[in-house]
mmCIF file of C-alpha atoms in Angstrom:
data_model
loop_
_atom_site.group_PDB
_atom_site.id
_atom_site.type_symbol
_atom_site.label_atom_id
_atom_site.label_comp_id
_atom_site.label_asym_id
_atom_site.label_seq_id
_atom_site.Cartn_x
_atom_site.Cartn_y
_atom_site.Cartn_z
ATOM 1 C CA MET A 797 86.031 141.966 87.386
ATOM 2 C CA THR A 798 84.964 138.445 86.403
ATOM 3 C CA ILE A 799 86.150 135.556 88.541
ATOM 4 C CA GLU A 800 85.590 131.908 87.670
ATOM 5 C CA ASN A 801 84.999 129.276 90.322
ATOM 6 C CA ILE A 802 87.223 126.205 89.909
ATOM 7 C CA SER A 803 86.390 124.146 92.996
ATOM 8 C CA VAL A 804 84.200 124.138 96.125
ATOM 9 C CA ASN A 805 84.572 122.014 99.266
ATOM 10 C CA LYS A 806 82.651 122.337 102.526
ATOM 11 C CA SER A 807 84.967 122.548 105.526
ATOM 12 C CA PHE A 808 84.096 123.030 109.216
ATOM 13 C CA GLY A 809 80.730 124.525 108.304
ATOM 14 C CA GLY A 810 82.298 126.996 105.860
ATOM 15 C CA TRP A 811 83.462 126.811 102.270
ATOM 16 C CA GLN A 812 86.867 126.237 100.748
ATOM 17 C CA LYS A 813 86.886 127.634 97.217
ATOM 18 C CA GLN A 814 89.327 128.223 94.395
ATOM 19 C CA TYR A 815 88.968 130.844 91.658
ATOM 20 C CA SER A 816 90.730 132.058 88.545
ATOM 21 C CA HIS A 817 90.656 135.513 86.982
ATOM 22 C CA GLN A 818 92.486 137.620 84.441
ATOM 23 C CA SER A 819 94.817 139.948 86.306
ATOM 24 C CA LYS A 820 95.277 143.433 84.860
ATOM 25 C CA THR A 821 98.232 143.987 87.174
ATOM 26 C CA LEU A 822 100.115 140.826 86.189
ATOM 27 C CA ASN A 823 98.934 140.568 82.558
ATOM 28 C CA CYS A 824 98.055 136.900 82.899
ATOM 29 C CA ALA A 825 95.493 134.518 84.363
ATOM 30 C CA MET A 826 95.827 134.048 88.137
ATOM 31 C CA ARG A 827 94.362 131.748 90.749
ATOM 32 C CA PHE A 828 93.540 132.295 94.384
ATOM 33 C CA ALA A 829 92.028 130.170 97.133
ATOM 34 C CA ILE A 830 89.609 131.456 99.755
ATOM 35 C CA TYR A 831 88.152 129.963 102.916
ATOM 36 C CA LEU A 832 84.825 131.497 103.915
ATOM 37 C CA PRO A 833 83.822 130.688 107.516
ATOM 38 C CA PRO A 834 80.271 129.668 108.491
ATOM 39 C CA GLN A 835 79.486 133.121 109.944
ATOM 40 C CA ILE A 836 78.807 134.438 106.423
ATOM 41 C CA SER A 837 75.585 132.395 106.358
ATOM 42 C CA ASN A 838 74.241 134.747 109.051
ATOM 43 C CA GLY A 839 74.831 137.737 106.824
ATOM 44 C CA GLU A 840 78.005 138.792 108.597
ATOM 45 C CA LYS A 841 80.878 140.458 106.793
ATOM 46 C CA VAL A 842 84.026 138.827 108.102
ATOM 47 C CA PRO A 843 87.636 140.089 108.228
ATOM 48 C CA VAL A 844 90.301 138.594 105.972
ATOM 49 C CA LEU A 845 93.699 137.094 106.654
ATOM 50 C CA TYR A 846 95.872 137.170 103.525
ATOM 51 C CA TRP A 847 98.365 134.310 103.394
ATOM 52 C CA LEU A 848 101.492 134.511 101.208
ATOM 53 C CA SER A 849 103.236 131.218 100.493
ATOM 54 C CA GLY A 850 106.892 130.444 99.884
ATOM 55 C CA LEU A 851 109.143 129.394 97.033
ATOM 56 C CA THR A 852 107.714 126.778 94.623
ATOM 57 C CA CYS A 853 104.239 126.978 96.226
ATOM 58 C CA THR A 854 100.864 127.814 94.692
ATOM 59 C CA ASP A 855 97.572 128.968 96.188
ATOM 60 C CA GLU A 856 96.911 125.372 97.284
ATOM 61 C CA ASN A 857 99.788 124.508 99.637
ATOM 62 C CA PHE A 858 98.622 126.392 102.705
ATOM 63 C CA MET A 859 94.959 125.531 102.295
ATOM 64 C CA GLN A 860 95.661 121.805 102.010
ATOM 65 C CA LYS A 861 98.462 121.411 104.564
ATOM 66 C CA ALA A 862 98.209 124.010 107.342
ATOM 67 C CA GLY A 863 94.947 122.869 108.931
ATOM 68 C CA ALA A 864 93.805 126.462 109.401
ATOM 69 C CA GLN A 865 90.125 126.086 108.506
ATOM 70 C CA ARG A 866 88.965 124.727 111.867
ATOM 71 C CA ILE A 867 90.218 127.731 113.818
ATOM 72 C CA ALA A 868 89.224 130.205 111.094
ATOM 73 C CA ALA A 869 85.690 128.804 111.301
ATOM 74 C CA GLU A 870 85.628 129.270 115.068
ATOM 75 C CA LEU A 871 87.002 132.815 114.899
ATOM 76 C CA GLY A 872 84.996 133.966 111.891
ATOM 77 C CA ILE A 873 87.969 134.889 109.718
ATOM 78 C CA ALA A 874 88.200 134.410 105.955
ATOM 79 C CA ILE A 875 91.562 133.313 104.568
ATOM 80 C CA VAL A 876 92.782 134.264 101.093
ATOM 81 C CA ALA A 877 95.841 132.644 99.531
ATOM 82 C CA PRO A 878 97.059 133.933 96.151
ATOM 83 C CA ASP A 879 99.521 132.136 93.923
ATOM 84 C CA THR A 880 103.178 133.042 94.475
ATOM 85 C CA SER A 881 103.845 134.466 91.017
ATOM 86 C CA PRO A 882 102.463 135.039 87.534
ATOM 87 C CA ARG A 883 102.302 131.911 85.386
ATOM 88 C CA GLY A 884 101.483 130.866 81.851
ATOM 89 C CA GLU A 885 102.667 131.039 78.293
ATOM 90 C CA GLY A 886 104.774 134.112 77.654
ATOM 91 C CA VAL A 887 105.568 134.712 81.339
ATOM 92 C CA ALA A 888 109.314 134.986 81.958
ATOM 93 C CA ASN A 889 110.872 132.101 83.884
ATOM 94 C CA ASP A 890 114.206 130.751 85.069
ATOM 95 C CA GLU A 891 115.631 127.241 85.415
ATOM 96 C CA GLY A 892 116.170 127.744 89.144
ATOM 97 C CA TYR A 893 113.394 127.163 91.668
ATOM 98 C CA ASP A 894 114.200 130.479 93.375
ATOM 99 C CA LEU A 895 113.505 132.822 90.444
ATOM 100 C CA GLY A 896 110.601 133.175 88.044
ATOM 101 C CA MET A 897 107.418 131.134 88.288
ATOM 102 C CA GLY A 898 106.713 130.185 91.893
ATOM 103 C CA ALA A 899 109.184 132.813 93.088
ATOM 104 C CA GLY A 900 107.635 136.258 92.669
ATOM 105 C CA PHE A 901 109.073 137.584 95.977
ATOM 106 C CA TYR A 902 106.126 139.999 96.349
ATOM 107 C CA VAL A 903 107.904 142.946 94.704
ATOM 108 C CA ASN A 904 107.190 144.993 91.577
ATOM 109 C CA ALA A 905 109.876 144.071 89.057
ATOM 110 C CA THR A 906 111.474 147.006 87.260
ATOM 111 C CA GLN A 907 113.882 145.009 85.067
ATOM 112 C CA ALA A 908 113.179 143.293 81.738
ATOM 113 C CA PRO A 909 111.917 140.697 81.042
ATOM 114 C CA TRP A 910 110.388 140.409 84.508
ATOM 115 C CA ASN A 911 108.652 143.788 84.616
ATOM 116 C CA ARG A 912 105.984 142.762 82.082
ATOM 117 C CA HIS A 913 104.323 140.317 84.509
ATOM 118 C CA TYR A 914 106.051 140.274 87.895
ATOM 119 C CA GLN A 915 104.135 142.970 89.794
ATOM 120 C CA MET A 916 103.224 140.847 92.812
ATOM 121 C CA TYR A 917 103.421 143.726 95.298
ATOM 122 C CA ASP A 918 100.685 145.687 93.519
ATOM 123 C CA TYR A 919 98.649 142.522 93.035
ATOM 124 C CA VAL A 920 98.662 141.609 96.735
ATOM 125 C CA VAL A 921 98.236 145.152 98.059
ATOM 126 C CA ASN A 922 95.665 146.501 95.590
ATOM 127 C CA GLU A 923 94.139 144.268 92.919
ATOM 128 C CA LEU A 924 93.454 141.105 94.899
ATOM 129 C CA PRO A 925 91.853 142.798 97.952
ATOM 130 C CA ALA A 926 89.654 144.861 95.624
ATOM 131 C CA ILE A 927 88.437 141.645 93.983
ATOM 132 C CA ILE A 928 87.882 139.897 97.321
ATOM 133 C CA GLU A 929 85.993 142.810 98.885
ATOM 134 C CA ALA A 930 83.787 143.231 95.804
ATOM 135 C CA SER A 931 83.015 139.529 95.341
ATOM 136 C CA PHE A 932 82.592 138.039 98.833
ATOM 137 C CA PRO A 933 80.878 138.936 102.137
ATOM 138 C CA VAL A 934 84.019 140.301 103.769
ATOM 139 C CA SER A 935 84.880 143.574 105.468
ATOM 140 C CA ASN A 936 87.858 145.824 104.754
ATOM 141 C CA GLU A 937 89.560 144.620 107.936
ATOM 142 C CA ARG A 938 92.750 142.837 106.899
ATOM 143 C CA ALA A 939 95.656 140.968 108.452
ATOM 144 C CA ILE A 940 98.563 139.368 106.612
ATOM 145 C CA SER A 941 100.793 136.353 107.180
ATOM 146 C CA GLY A 942 103.100 134.066 105.236
ATOM 147 C CA HIS A 943 105.890 131.513 105.154
ATOM 148 C CA SER A 944 109.517 131.866 104.058
ATOM 149 C CA MET A 945 109.463 134.001 100.887
ATOM 150 C CA GLY A 946 105.844 134.714 101.805
ATOM 151 C CA GLY A 947 106.870 135.646 105.333
ATOM 152 C CA HIS A 948 109.199 138.201 103.783
ATOM 153 C CA GLY A 949 106.279 139.415 101.684
ATOM 154 C CA ALA A 950 103.839 139.621 104.594
ATOM 155 C CA LEU A 951 106.194 141.604 106.835
ATOM 156 C CA THR A 952 107.380 144.029 104.178
ATOM 157 C CA ILE A 953 103.943 144.630 102.665
ATOM 158 C CA ALA A 954 102.432 145.304 106.088
ATOM 159 C CA MET A 955 105.189 147.707 107.120
ATOM 160 C CA LEU A 956 104.973 149.558 103.802
ATOM 161 C CA ASN A 957 101.176 149.831 104.194
ATOM 162 C CA PRO A 958 100.501 150.098 107.937
ATOM 163 C CA GLU A 959 97.089 151.679 107.383
ATOM 164 C CA ARG A 960 95.848 148.574 105.518
ATOM 165 C CA TYR A 961 96.614 145.805 108.027
ATOM 166 C CA SER A 962 95.737 145.360 111.687
ATOM 167 C CA SER A 963 98.513 142.812 112.322
ATOM 168 C CA MET A 964 101.220 140.808 110.584
ATOM 169 C CA SER A 965 102.847 137.445 111.209
ATOM 170 C CA ALA A 966 105.267 135.040 109.578
ATOM 171 C CA PHE A 967 106.671 131.548 109.768
ATOM 172 C CA SER A 968 110.372 131.218 108.923
ATOM 173 C CA PRO A 969 110.518 134.516 106.995
ATOM 174 C CA ILE A 970 113.481 135.683 104.931
ATOM 175 C CA CYS A 971 114.175 138.463 107.432
ATOM 176 C CA ASN A 972 117.179 140.159 105.830
ATOM 177 C CA PRO A 973 117.039 139.351 102.079
ATOM 178 C CA VAL A 974 119.642 141.967 101.114
ATOM 179 C CA LYS A 975 122.164 139.687 102.863
ATOM 180 C CA ALA A 976 120.687 136.296 101.903
ATOM 181 C CA PRO A 977 121.451 134.339 98.688
ATOM 182 C CA TRP A 978 117.749 133.961 97.832
ATOM 183 C CA GLY A 979 117.177 137.682 98.237
ATOM 184 C CA LYS A 980 120.304 138.770 96.383
ATOM 185 C CA LYS A 981 119.430 136.607 93.373
ATOM 186 C CA ALA A 982 115.782 137.683 93.187
ATOM 187 C CA PHE A 983 116.358 141.365 93.889
ATOM 188 C CA THR A 984 119.163 141.609 91.317
ATOM 189 C CA ALA A 985 116.899 140.085 88.670
ATOM 190 C CA TYR A 986 113.693 141.897 89.534
ATOM 191 C CA LEU A 987 114.940 145.241 90.884
ATOM 192 C CA GLY A 988 118.396 145.724 89.359
ATOM 193 C CA LYS A 989 121.722 146.406 91.029
ATOM 194 C CA ASP A 990 120.784 149.443 93.135
ATOM 195 C CA LYS A 991 120.818 148.045 96.665
ATOM 196 C CA ALA A 992 119.033 151.101 98.039
ATOM 197 C CA THR A 993 115.967 149.809 96.180
ATOM 198 C CA TRP A 994 116.463 146.383 97.728
ATOM 199 C CA ARG A 995 116.331 147.827 101.236
ATOM 200 C CA ASN A 996 112.778 149.030 100.619
ATOM 201 C CA HIS A 997 111.785 145.340 100.564
ATOM 202 C CA ASP A 998 113.863 144.084 103.502
ATOM 203 C CA ALA A 999 111.891 143.423 106.698
ATOM 204 C CA SER A 1000 114.849 144.123 108.998
ATOM 205 C CA GLU A 1001 115.614 147.422 107.287
ATOM 206 C CA LEU A 1002 111.958 148.471 107.379
ATOM 207 C CA MET A 1003 111.487 147.483 111.017
ATOM 208 C CA ARG A 1004 114.558 149.437 112.060
ATOM 209 C CA LYS A 1005 113.255 152.700 110.575
ATOM 210 C CA ALA A 1006 109.470 152.257 110.981
ATOM 211 C CA SER A 1007 107.504 155.135 112.468
ATOM 212 C CA GLN A 1008 104.120 153.363 112.489
ATOM 213 C CA PHE A 1009 103.991 150.066 114.367
ATOM 214 C CA ILE A 1010 101.838 147.020 113.575
ATOM 215 C CA PRO A 1011 101.661 144.100 116.031
ATOM 216 C CA ALA A 1012 104.002 141.410 114.694
ATOM 217 C CA LYS A 1013 104.421 137.720 115.447
ATOM 218 C CA VAL A 1014 107.204 135.539 113.992
ATOM 219 C CA ASP A 1015 107.860 131.848 114.619
ATOM 220 C CA GLN A 1016 110.998 130.081 113.439
ATOM 221 C CA GLY A 1017 112.049 126.441 113.607
ATOM 222 C CA GLY A 1018 115.374 125.874 115.344
ATOM 223 C CA ALA A 1019 116.191 122.876 113.109
ATOM 224 C CA ASP A 1020 115.431 124.749 109.872
ATOM 225 C CA ASP A 1021 118.091 123.956 107.251
ATOM 226 C CA PHE A 1022 117.819 127.524 105.892
ATOM 227 C CA LEU A 1023 118.060 129.291 109.244
ATOM 228 C CA ALA A 1024 121.611 130.670 109.248
ATOM 229 C CA GLU A 1025 122.237 131.320 105.550
ATOM 230 C CA GLN A 1026 118.844 132.461 104.247
ATOM 231 C CA LEU A 1027 116.437 133.461 107.027
ATOM 232 C CA LYS A 1028 118.469 135.449 109.598
ATOM 233 C CA PRO A 1029 115.824 136.107 112.286
ATOM 234 C CA GLU A 1030 118.510 137.632 114.502
ATOM 235 C CA ALA A 1031 118.604 140.631 112.151
ATOM 236 C CA LEU A 1032 114.870 141.203 112.572
ATOM 237 C CA GLU A 1033 115.100 140.815 116.331
ATOM 238 C CA ALA A 1034 117.945 143.330 116.497
ATOM 239 C CA ALA A 1035 116.008 145.822 114.367
ATOM 240 C CA ALA A 1036 112.955 145.517 116.618
ATOM 241 C CA LYS A 1037 115.047 146.166 119.724
ATOM 242 C CA VAL A 1038 116.668 149.252 118.197
ATOM 243 C CA ASN A 1039 113.283 150.737 117.284
ATOM 244 C CA GLY A 1040 111.116 149.390 120.098
ATOM 245 C CA TYR A 1041 108.977 147.564 117.545
ATOM 246 C CA PRO A 1042 106.206 145.309 119.003
ATOM 247 C CA LEU A 1043 107.607 142.002 117.727
ATOM 248 C CA GLU A 1044 106.935 138.585 119.257
ATOM 249 C CA LEU A 1045 109.664 136.277 117.957
ATOM 250 C CA ALA A 1046 110.070 132.661 119.059
ATOM 251 C CA ILE A 1047 112.555 129.972 118.024
ATOM 252 C CA HIS A 1048 111.140 126.455 118.407
ATOM 253 C CA ASP A 1049 113.681 123.695 119.016
ATOM 254 C CA GLY A 1050 113.511 120.727 116.666
ATOM 255 C CA TYR A 1051 111.115 122.206 114.118
ATOM 256 C CA ASP A 1052 112.105 122.524 110.460
ATOM 257 C CA HIS A 1053 110.934 124.584 107.445
ATOM 258 C CA SER A 1054 107.969 122.389 106.527
ATOM 259 C CA TYR A 1055 104.207 122.540 106.905
ATOM 260 C CA TYR A 1056 104.552 120.193 109.873
ATOM 261 C CA PHE A 1057 105.969 123.252 111.628
ATOM 262 C CA ILE A 1058 103.332 125.641 110.286
ATOM 263 C CA SER A 1059 100.435 123.357 111.227
ATOM 264 C CA SER A 1060 101.833 123.050 114.763
ATOM 265 C CA PHE A 1061 101.526 126.797 115.433
ATOM 266 C CA ILE A 1062 98.938 128.118 112.964
ATOM 267 C CA GLU A 1063 96.260 128.238 115.667
ATOM 268 C CA GLU A 1064 98.391 130.655 117.708
ATOM 269 C CA HIS A 1065 98.799 132.900 114.675
ATOM 270 C CA LEU A 1066 95.089 132.948 113.878
ATOM 271 C CA ARG A 1067 94.216 133.808 117.465
ATOM 272 C CA PHE A 1068 96.865 136.536 117.439
ATOM 273 C CA HIS A 1069 95.305 138.090 114.339
ATOM 274 C CA ALA A 1070 91.754 137.693 115.687
ATOM 275 C CA GLN A 1071 92.726 139.660 118.780
ATOM 276 C CA HIS A 1072 93.843 142.622 116.683
ATOM 277 C CA LEU A 1073 91.146 142.368 114.016
ATOM 278 C CA ASN A 1074 88.523 142.525 116.734
ATOM 279 C CA LYS A 1075 89.919 145.851 117.945
#
């Protein structure tokens, strides 16, 4: 697999880099960003936190706005942020911001025209980690986190692959997409009308029936405009209680859906993941 370096910036003794590559899974060119902490200069292989961003975002939003590099450098954790969807000429798209480019929802589309390119689940679970572990001084220890649509992706991907991730976390995730307008629109387009298929990508449904538990941390802003209609953290909390799932869920008064919220609590999430990666 050939990857092409686009940019390099030194940050807190480590390196912030951006790459492009031709994805076999998505049938298009893709970008990802990676932060490599200073520990790699000592020959260490470091664990990786995969970050999945939300609607309309790219690989750049988290890296530029969250302020995660300082703590990642201290803890010796690499961070990888893929783009949120396939892009480019010939890739199916929609006029709405919540479907198509920038809105891959981290599922494998089964419906035309989306199924030609929109295989984000396989990309995040298989192709991207294989590239990262072959190209950089990282171990096969992985954690996963994300925001909004990416929070949905992080929770569902981790619960569907509990052997691959030591911990999972999310900011403002779409917790019950089968009952949220964003989820209904995306799942109908990508997966078709069979709602049983939808439930395989719903964090609340998966948490309720999980038999293998992964430590989970979720933070939600209490002043988030999308809280009641789209995000539904109460459904995730109820599912965890039914199943005894190890979920830490906190609602923070006054905080909204923005990166001001994420940057306020990202240190707690990185330390949470470091605790479990170190086990």
